mmCIF file of C-alpha atoms in Angstrom:
data_model
loop_
_atom_site.group_PDB
_atom_site.id
_atom_site.type_symbol
_atom_site.label_atom_id
_atom_site.label_comp_id
_atom_site.label_asym_id
_atom_site.label_seq_id
_atom_site.Cartn_x
_atom_site.Cartn_y
_atom_site.Cartn_z
ATOM 1 C CA MET A 1 -21.502 5.280 28.295
ATOM 2 C CA PHE A 2 -23.368 2.145 29.161
ATOM 3 C CA LEU A 3 -24.835 1.006 25.887
ATOM 4 C CA THR A 4 -27.005 -2.395 26.156
ATOM 5 C CA LYS A 5 -26.442 -5.485 24.095
ATOM 6 C CA ARG A 6 -28.712 -5.001 21.667
ATOM 7 C CA GLN A 7 -27.879 -1.236 21.963
ATOM 8 C CA SER A 8 -24.238 -2.413 20.706
ATOM 9 C CA GLN A 9 -25.629 -4.574 18.109
ATOM 10 C CA LEU A 10 -27.140 -1.491 16.417
ATOM 11 C CA LEU A 11 -24.555 1.065 16.442
ATOM 12 C CA ASP A 12 -22.665 -1.630 14.358
ATOM 13 C CA HIS A 13 -24.873 -2.376 12.185
ATOM 14 C CA LEU A 14 -25.908 1.724 11.747
ATOM 15 C CA ARG A 15 -21.727 1.417 11.039
ATOM 16 C CA HIS A 16 -21.796 -1.254 8.649
ATOM 17 C CA CYS A 17 -24.404 0.088 6.791
ATOM 18 C CA LEU A 18 -22.798 3.858 7.077
ATOM 19 C CA ALA A 19 -19.475 2.367 4.832
ATOM 20 C CA VAL A 20 -20.373 -0.716 2.435
ATOM 21 C CA GLN A 21 -23.785 1.652 2.036
ATOM 22 C CA GLY A 22 -23.380 4.527 1.888
ATOM 23 C CA TYR A 23 -26.476 5.403 3.752
ATOM 24 C CA ALA A 24 -28.267 4.441 7.037
ATOM 25 C CA PRO A 25 -31.290 1.741 6.848
ATOM 26 C CA SER A 26 -34.663 2.702 7.311
ATOM 27 C CA LEU A 27 -36.790 1.318 10.593
ATOM 28 C CA GLU A 28 -38.524 -1.280 8.488
ATOM 29 C CA GLU A 29 -35.000 -2.506 7.894
ATOM 30 C CA ILE A 30 -33.776 -2.293 10.961
ATOM 31 C CA ALA A 31 -36.561 -4.569 12.410
ATOM 32 C CA ALA A 32 -36.315 -7.507 9.531
ATOM 33 C CA HIS A 33 -32.871 -7.079 10.777
ATOM 34 C CA PHE A 34 -32.996 -7.836 14.079
ATOM 35 C CA GLU A 35 -36.391 -9.322 13.349
ATOM 36 C CA LEU A 36 -38.247 -7.798 16.528
ATOM 37 C CA SER A 37 -41.759 -7.087 15.093
ATOM 38 C CA SER A 38 -42.557 -3.860 15.824
ATOM 39 C CA VAL A 39 -40.339 -0.425 14.263
ATOM 40 C CA GLY A 40 -41.586 1.221 18.086
ATOM 41 C CA THR A 41 -39.071 -1.353 19.054
ATOM 42 C CA VAL A 42 -36.519 0.366 16.452
ATOM 43 C CA HIS A 43 -37.421 4.285 17.255
ATOM 44 C CA LYS A 44 -36.073 3.086 21.159
ATOM 45 C CA HIS A 45 -33.849 1.737 20.586
ATOM 46 C CA LEU A 46 -32.661 4.504 18.501
ATOM 47 C CA LYS A 47 -33.685 7.064 20.962
ATOM 48 C CA ALA A 48 -31.614 5.853 23.462
ATOM 49 C CA LEU A 49 -28.581 5.883 21.213
ATOM 50 C CA GLU A 50 -28.632 9.132 20.696
ATOM 51 C CA ASP A 51 -29.839 10.081 24.276
ATOM 52 C CA LYS A 52 -25.972 8.361 25.218
ATOM 53 C CA GLY A 53 -24.555 10.710 22.666
ATOM 54 C CA PHE A 54 -22.959 8.111 19.842
ATOM 55 C CA ILE A 55 -25.399 9.008 17.179
ATOM 56 C CA ARG A 56 -27.479 12.713 16.117
ATOM 57 C CA ARG A 57 -30.665 12.110 14.005
ATOM 58 C CA GLN A 58 -32.272 14.884 11.614
ATOM 59 C CA TRP A 59 -36.216 14.858 12.960
ATOM 60 C CA ASN A 60 -36.822 15.828 8.686
ATOM 61 C CA ARG A 61 -35.366 13.501 6.644
ATOM 62 C CA SER A 62 -35.205 9.700 6.160
ATOM 63 C CA ARG A 63 -32.238 7.654 7.030
ATOM 64 C CA ALA A 64 -30.200 10.940 8.630
ATOM 65 C CA ILE A 65 -28.559 8.816 11.355
ATOM 66 C CA GLU A 66 -25.099 10.399 11.834
ATOM 67 C CA ILE A 67 -22.603 8.595 13.651
ATOM 68 C CA ILE A 68 -21.148 10.363 16.617
ATOM 69 C CA GLU A 69 -17.023 9.005 17.430
ATOM 70 C CA PRO A 70 -15.651 10.087 19.930
ATOM 71 C CA ALA A 71 -14.737 13.932 21.034
ATOM 72 C CA ASP A 72 -11.477 12.658 22.703
ATOM 73 C CA GLY A 73 -10.376 10.835 19.403
ATOM 74 C CA ARG A 74 -8.636 7.172 20.833
ATOM 75 C CA ALA A 75 -10.074 4.834 18.619
ATOM 76 C CA ARG A 76 -13.821 4.181 16.614
ATOM 77 C CA ARG A 77 -15.498 1.246 15.960
ATOM 78 C CA VAL A 78 -15.063 0.073 12.433
ATOM 79 C CA PRO A 79 -17.759 -1.940 10.623
ATOM 80 C CA LEU A 80 -15.751 -5.723 10.251
ATOM 81 C CA VAL A 81 -16.999 -6.433 6.367
ATOM 82 C CA GLY A 82 -15.199 -9.720 5.430
ATOM 83 C CA TRP A 83 -12.348 -11.965 5.088
ATOM 84 C CA LEU A 84 -9.085 -12.287 3.900
ATOM 85 C CA GLN A 85 -7.956 -15.167 1.946
ATOM 86 C CA GLY A 86 -4.966 -14.474 -0.402
ATOM 87 C CA GLY A 87 -6.078 -15.753 -3.407
ATOM 88 C CA HIS A 88 -9.499 -16.232 -3.039
ATOM 89 C CA PRO A 89 -13.055 -13.635 -2.990
ATOM 90 C CA ILE A 90 -13.362 -11.843 -0.807
ATOM 91 C CA GLU A 91 -16.006 -13.551 1.478
ATOM 92 C CA ARG A 92 -18.956 -10.769 3.306
ATOM 93 C CA MET A 93 -19.572 -10.753 6.316
ATOM 94 C CA GLN A 94 -24.037 -11.723 6.750
ATOM 95 C CA ASN A 95 -24.276 -9.898 9.760
ATOM 96 C CA SER A 96 -23.271 -6.242 11.646
ATOM 97 C CA SER A 97 -19.684 -6.818 13.411
ATOM 98 C CA SER A 98 -17.342 -4.086 14.429
ATOM 99 C CA VAL A 99 -13.621 -3.793 15.527
ATOM 100 C CA SER A 100 -11.644 -1.031 17.284
ATOM 101 C CA VAL A 101 -8.974 0.802 15.875
ATOM 102 C CA PRO A 102 -7.204 4.159 16.718
ATOM 103 C CA GLU A 103 -8.562 7.047 15.683
ATOM 104 C CA ASP A 104 -4.886 8.241 14.325
ATOM 105 C CA LEU A 105 -4.974 4.968 12.194
ATOM 106 C CA ALA A 106 -8.886 4.889 11.449
ATOM 107 C CA GLY A 107 -7.654 8.896 9.782
ATOM 108 C CA ARG A 108 -11.416 10.264 8.516
ATOM 109 C CA GLU A 109 -11.808 8.726 5.923
ATOM 110 C CA ALA A 110 -14.502 6.012 4.920
ATOM 111 C CA THR A 111 -12.913 3.371 7.042
ATOM 112 C CA VAL A 112 -13.724 -0.479 7.081
ATOM 113 C CA ALA A 113 -11.821 -3.751 8.255
ATOM 114 C CA LEU A 114 -11.335 -7.515 7.022
ATOM 115 C CA GLN A 115 -10.165 -10.293 8.687
ATOM 116 C CA VAL A 116 -6.970 -12.296 8.071
ATOM 117 C CA ARG A 117 -7.481 -15.876 6.739
ATOM 118 C CA GLY A 118 -5.304 -19.053 6.783
ATOM 119 C CA ARG A 119 -1.981 -18.138 6.123
ATOM 120 C CA SER A 120 -1.223 -17.321 2.100
ATOM 121 C CA LEU A 121 -1.200 -13.981 2.818
ATOM 122 C CA HIS A 122 1.835 -14.728 5.564
ATOM 123 C CA ASP A 123 4.708 -14.149 2.412
ATOM 124 C CA GLU A 124 2.315 -10.549 3.355
ATOM 125 C CA CYS A 125 3.657 -10.523 7.136
ATOM 126 C CA LEU A 126 -0.348 -10.813 7.896
ATOM 127 C CA ASP A 127 -1.038 -13.645 9.622
ATOM 128 C CA GLU A 128 -4.378 -15.452 10.561
ATOM 129 C CA GLY A 129 -6.675 -13.231 12.599
ATOM 130 C CA ASP A 130 -5.360 -9.923 11.488
ATOM 131 C CA TYR A 131 -7.145 -7.560 10.826
ATOM 132 C CA VAL A 132 -6.340 -5.597 7.440
ATOM 133 C CA VAL A 133 -7.610 -1.909 8.582
ATOM 134 C CA MET A 134 -7.964 -0.557 4.841
ATOM 135 C CA ALA A 135 -9.811 2.981 3.127
ATOM 136 C CA ARG A 136 -12.897 2.571 1.012
ATOM 137 C CA ARG A 137 -10.639 4.412 -1.859
ATOM 138 C CA ASP A 138 -9.825 3.815 -5.680
ATOM 139 C CA GLN A 139 -7.519 5.987 -6.278
ATOM 140 C CA ILE A 140 -3.695 5.126 -4.827
ATOM 141 C CA ARG A 141 -0.254 6.029 -4.432
ATOM 142 C CA ASP A 142 2.539 4.877 -6.133
ATOM 143 C CA GLY A 143 3.729 2.697 -2.633
ATOM 144 C CA GLU A 144 0.908 2.504 -0.706
ATOM 145 C CA THR A 145 0.155 -1.229 0.178
ATOM 146 C CA ALA A 146 -3.598 -1.531 -1.147
ATOM 147 C CA VAL A 147 -6.265 -4.930 -0.985
ATOM 148 C CA LEU A 148 -7.114 -6.221 -4.304
ATOM 149 C CA VAL A 149 -9.249 -8.128 -6.535
ATOM 150 C CA MET A 150 -7.646 -9.360 -9.532
ATOM 151 C CA ALA A 151 -9.439 -10.493 -12.944
ATOM 152 C CA ASP A 152 -10.482 -14.241 -11.320
ATOM 153 C CA GLY A 153 -12.388 -12.481 -8.223
ATOM 154 C CA SER A 154 -9.909 -13.744 -6.083
ATOM 155 C CA ALA A 155 -7.763 -10.451 -3.468
ATOM 156 C CA GLN A 156 -4.359 -9.984 -2.678
ATOM 157 C CA VAL A 157 -2.270 -8.285 -0.604
ATOM 158 C CA ARG A 158 0.584 -5.690 -2.268
ATOM 159 C CA SER A 159 2.172 -2.402 -2.587
ATOM 160 C CA LEU A 160 1.747 -0.698 -5.982
ATOM 161 C CA GLN A 161 3.430 1.239 -9.207
ATOM 162 C CA SER A 162 2.020 2.438 -11.858
ATOM 163 C CA SER A 163 4.075 1.797 -15.424
ATOM 164 C CA GLY A 164 1.900 3.350 -18.606
ATOM 165 C CA GLU A 165 -1.027 1.700 -18.609
ATOM 166 C CA ASN A 166 -0.199 -1.255 -16.614
ATOM 167 C CA VAL A 167 0.279 -1.234 -12.792
ATOM 168 C CA LEU A 168 3.244 -3.809 -11.235
ATOM 169 C CA LEU A 169 2.582 -5.065 -8.377
ATOM 170 C CA HIS A 170 4.817 -5.683 -5.340
ATOM 171 C CA SER A 171 5.327 -8.803 -2.530
ATOM 172 C CA ARG A 172 6.675 -7.747 0.775
ATOM 173 C CA ARG A 173 8.850 -11.326 -0.293
ATOM 174 C CA ASN A 174 12.441 -11.048 -0.250
ATOM 175 C CA GLY A 175 13.908 -11.767 -3.550
ATOM 176 C CA GLN A 176 10.033 -12.084 -5.407
ATOM 177 C CA VAL A 177 9.791 -9.906 -8.733
ATOM 178 C CA PRO A 178 7.140 -7.877 -8.998
ATOM 179 C CA VAL A 179 4.639 -8.238 -11.340
ATOM 180 C CA SER A 180 3.284 -6.263 -14.313
ATOM 181 C CA VAL A 181 -0.608 -6.380 -14.910
ATOM 182 C CA PRO A 182 -2.476 -4.302 -17.019
ATOM 183 C CA ARG A 183 -4.168 -1.577 -14.515
ATOM 184 C CA CYS A 184 -7.853 -2.099 -15.943
ATOM 185 C CA ASP A 185 -7.613 -6.226 -14.783
ATOM 186 C CA ILE A 186 -7.515 -4.801 -10.861
ATOM 187 C CA ARG A 187 -9.887 -3.264 -8.638
ATOM 188 C CA ILE A 188 -8.419 -2.093 -6.630
ATOM 189 C CA GLU A 189 -11.490 -3.387 -2.629
ATOM 190 C CA GLY A 190 -9.563 -0.506 -0.663
ATOM 191 C CA VAL A 191 -6.327 0.962 0.680
ATOM 192 C CA VAL A 192 -4.630 -0.394 3.686
ATOM 193 C CA VAL A 193 -3.995 2.230 6.390
ATOM 194 C CA ALA A 194 -3.312 -0.025 9.695
ATOM 195 C CA ILE A 195 -3.166 -3.705 10.695
ATOM 196 C CA LEU A 196 -4.024 -5.316 13.265
ATOM 197 C CA ARG A 197 -2.862 -7.729 15.882
ATOM 198 C CA ARG A 198 -3.502 -9.891 18.658
ATOM 199 C CA MET A 199 -0.790 -11.027 20.987
ATOM 200 C CA SER A 200 -0.664 -14.648 21.388
ATOM 201 C CA PRO A 201 0.808 -15.516 25.541
ATOM 202 C CA VAL A 202 4.321 -17.258 25.779
ATOM 203 C CA ASN A 203 3.897 -20.892 27.072
#
């Protein structure tokens, strides 16, 4: 189903807000975000998205907007929420954007994506421009890979293994010894469920 540029931007913004905040923005907030002078214009775009089958609204509830994903289950749009660079804080995106992820990779959890900057994560098999798709949950099983925020605010991508009150951080780099850190010194930003990479043509 064809969407206008504004309708596509609005749909991306709704996905972003629902994934990051857990609730939809108000008509006034949408108008302010897109610098629209009237909430009537917002209502018109929302109605168009609803008529085309992309969203569902409950008229008796404020902010009650639900994204309807494609029934064929082949892919869905995942909010792109920031940039990831090893050893640096995650840089949050100010503008709403999204990336298409195969449904069997994204699953049904609250899922967002970060885009890799630079080559600081090369040892973790991540290159500049890669998309790290992660499920937003703070519980992780041994052996799963997560995007971590360390005590100093920097981000890392490591697989985890419980070790009493500590956690062992495993790198994919051959020969690197796991690092043991107190569990309280890390925060799990999300559990990695997929890596997307655009391949460059060979000259």
